[in-house]
Structures are given as structure tokens and as C-alpha cells.
Short mmCIF file of C-alpha atoms in Angstrom, two decimals:
data_model
loop_
_atom_site.label_atom_id
_atom_site.label_comp_id
_atom_site.label_asym_id
_atom_site.label_seq_id
_atom_site.Cartn_x
_atom_site.Cartn_y
_atom_site.Cartn_z
CA MET Y 300 -34.08 35.34 -14.16
CA LEU Y 301 -32.42 36.18 -11.07
CA GLY Y 302 -32.94 40.05 -10.96
CA SER Y 303 -31.50 41.76 -13.68
CA TYR Y 304 -29.72 38.84 -15.36
CA GLN Y 305 -30.93 35.85 -17.72
CA LEU Y 306 -28.91 32.83 -16.91
CA LEU Y 307 -27.60 31.41 -19.76
CA VAL Y 308 -25.14 28.48 -19.70
CA PRO Y 309 -23.75 26.75 -16.53
CA ILE Y 310 -20.01 26.57 -16.68
CA GLY Y 311 -18.40 25.61 -13.30
CA VAL Y 312 -19.86 23.72 -10.38
CA GLY Y 313 -18.42 22.57 -7.00
CA GLY Y 314 -19.19 22.00 -3.52
CA MET Y 315 -21.69 24.32 -2.67
CA GLY Y 316 -22.11 26.70 -5.74
CA ARG Y 317 -22.74 26.48 -9.23
CA VAL Y 318 -21.11 29.83 -11.60
CA TRP Y 319 -23.06 30.51 -14.73
CA VAL Y 320 -22.37 32.78 -17.96
CA ALA Y 321 -25.68 36.03 -17.49
CA ARG Y 322 -26.71 38.41 -19.72
CA GLU Y 323 -27.34 41.39 -18.14
CA THR Y 324 -30.93 42.18 -18.91
CA ARG Y 325 -30.72 46.57 -18.98
CA ILE Y 326 -28.82 47.94 -21.48
CA ILE Y 327 -25.84 49.57 -21.10
CA PRO Y 328 -26.61 53.48 -21.59
CA GLY Y 329 -25.36 55.32 -24.28
CA THR Y 330 -24.15 51.74 -26.08
CA GLY Y 331 -27.32 49.90 -27.06
CA LYS Y 332 -25.54 46.79 -25.89
CA TRP Y 333 -25.90 44.49 -22.19
CA ARG Y 334 -22.71 43.23 -20.18
CA LEU Y 335 -22.23 39.55 -19.93
CA MET Y 336 -21.39 38.03 -16.87
CA ALA Y 337 -21.00 34.96 -14.19
CA VAL Y 338 -23.64 34.58 -11.96
CA LYS Y 339 -22.94 32.83 -8.88
CA THR Y 340 -25.89 30.17 -7.59
CA ALA Y 341 -26.25 28.21 -4.41
CA LEU Y 342 -27.09 24.68 -5.15
CA ALA Y 343 -29.38 23.99 -2.14
CA GLU Y 344 -32.13 26.14 -1.20
CA ASP Y 345 -32.31 24.72 1.88
CA GLY Y 346 -30.41 23.84 5.06
CA ALA Y 347 -27.13 24.82 3.27
CA SER Y 348 -28.80 28.20 1.63
CA GLN Y 349 -27.69 30.05 4.63
CA ASP Y 350 -24.21 28.62 5.15
CA PHE Y 351 -24.05 28.97 1.13
CA PHE Y 352 -24.83 33.36 2.01
CA ARG Y 353 -22.76 33.17 4.25
CA SER Y 354 -19.94 32.18 1.93
CA LEU Y 355 -21.08 35.16 -0.35
CA PHE Y 356 -20.67 37.55 1.53
CA ASP Y 357 -18.01 36.81 3.27
CA GLU Y 358 -16.08 36.08 -0.73
CA ALA Y 359 -18.23 39.49 -1.82
CA ARG Y 360 -16.58 41.25 1.03
CA ILE Y 361 -13.59 40.14 0.54
CA ALA Y 362 -13.19 41.13 -3.02
CA SER Y 363 -15.23 44.73 -2.06
CA LEU Y 364 -11.13 45.04 -0.68
CA LEU Y 365 -9.77 44.15 -4.13
CA THR Y 366 -8.94 46.49 -7.14
CA HIS Y 367 -6.44 44.28 -9.76
CA PRO Y 368 -6.75 43.73 -13.29
CA ASN Y 369 -6.27 39.56 -12.29
CA VAL Y 370 -9.04 39.70 -9.34
CA CYS Y 371 -13.04 40.36 -11.45
CA THR Y 372 -15.35 42.59 -9.50
CA ILE Y 373 -18.02 41.80 -7.61
CA HIS Y 374 -21.44 43.60 -8.52
CA VAL Y 375 -23.93 42.37 -6.46
CA VAL Y 376 -24.67 39.83 -3.61
CA GLU Y 377 -28.35 39.19 -3.27
CA LYS Y 378 -31.90 36.83 -2.61
CA GLU Y 379 -34.26 36.21 -5.21
CA ARG Y 380 -37.17 33.42 -5.03
CA GLY Y 381 -34.99 31.82 -2.32
CA VAL Y 382 -32.18 31.65 -4.25
CA ASP Y 383 -28.66 33.03 -3.20
CA TYR Y 384 -26.41 34.26 -5.91
CA LEU Y 385 -23.50 36.26 -6.86
CA VAL Y 386 -22.57 38.80 -9.63
CA MET Y 387 -19.13 39.59 -10.78
CA ASP Y 388 -17.11 39.67 -14.26
CA TYR Y 389 -17.89 37.90 -17.03
CA SER Y 390 -13.85 36.62 -17.54
CA ASP Y 391 -14.32 34.84 -21.03
CA GLY Y 392 -11.09 32.35 -21.02
CA ALA Y 393 -9.82 29.56 -20.09
CA SER Y 394 -8.85 28.48 -16.53
CA LEU Y 395 -5.36 27.89 -15.29
CA ARG Y 396 -6.06 23.97 -14.97
CA GLU Y 397 -7.59 23.77 -18.81
CA PHE Y 398 -4.45 25.64 -20.52
CA LEU Y 399 -2.19 23.16 -18.77
CA ASP Y 400 -3.90 20.17 -19.40
CA ALA Y 401 -3.66 21.17 -22.58
CA VAL Y 402 -0.38 21.98 -23.12
CA PRO Y 403 1.42 18.67 -24.82
CA GLY Y 404 3.79 17.09 -22.42
CA LYS Y 405 2.27 19.01 -19.59
CA LYS Y 406 5.53 20.82 -19.39
CA LEU Y 407 4.81 24.21 -19.54
CA ASP Y 408 8.41 26.27 -21.06
CA LEU Y 409 9.92 28.57 -18.31
CA HIS Y 410 9.20 31.90 -19.10
CA VAL Y 411 5.67 31.18 -19.54
CA ALA Y 412 5.66 29.69 -16.93
CA ALA Y 413 7.49 32.52 -14.35
CA ARG Y 414 4.86 34.67 -16.14
CA LEU Y 415 1.69 32.67 -14.83
CA ILE Y 416 3.32 32.78 -11.81
CA ALA Y 417 3.95 36.34 -11.37
CA ARG Y 418 0.78 37.38 -12.42
CA VAL Y 419 -1.02 34.83 -9.88
CA CYS Y 420 1.31 36.95 -7.71
CA SER Y 421 0.30 40.23 -8.71
CA GLY Y 422 -3.43 39.47 -7.76
CA LEU Y 423 -2.75 38.03 -4.72
CA GLN Y 424 -0.50 41.11 -3.53
#
């Protein structure tokens, strides 16, 4: 548990952090349901933690300026029991790398490639 989030399973790891699928323990009012979220935690809780928290804070600050369907919303940047973490929307789907690796012959149809590039550009705009 971190805050009101129950960490369920790690789904990614990189440089200084790990991303988890987490269940928000608060029920969504009027629905009787809870949400799945993505929680990014620091891998190290020692000296690297300060750099990681700064990086998380910068990521959250920049992402908070963006409102776009291609960009996950960041909801919380917190520290609990010495663990820095960031909570964002969970997107259940393959990464672009996983998608490309699954394409036969590793070649995309021109129309599919153009649509992917257009969506990436839209999110970056």
C-alpha cells in the first residue's frame, strides 16, 4: 500500500523507477467501483531518492500543463514511508514497442504507420 493505492503488479521498470498497476482503495462515488491507476515508484530509497523525487516532480509539473487524450493525467506526487511515488491514469494496452514487435516481418502498412505518427504528433503538439 502507498497512500490509498494498493500496488498489484509491476508492469515496467527503467532507470530509477518501477511502474505498478494499482487499485485505488477509495470507491468512486455513486458507482460502488474503484479505479485502476498506474503508480511510479523509486527503485532506490537512499541518495537517489532525492534525484528521483525531483524528476517525478518535474514530470508531474510538465504533464499537469497538458490535457490531451494521448497523454495520461498525473494525479498525485507523494512520499510515504520514505518511498517517492507518482500516481497517473492507467492505460491498459501494449506499448508501441510491443506492438511493433508483434507485426509480421516488422513492417507496418503505410496507412497504419501514418496514423500512429499522427497520433504521436497530436499528443506532442
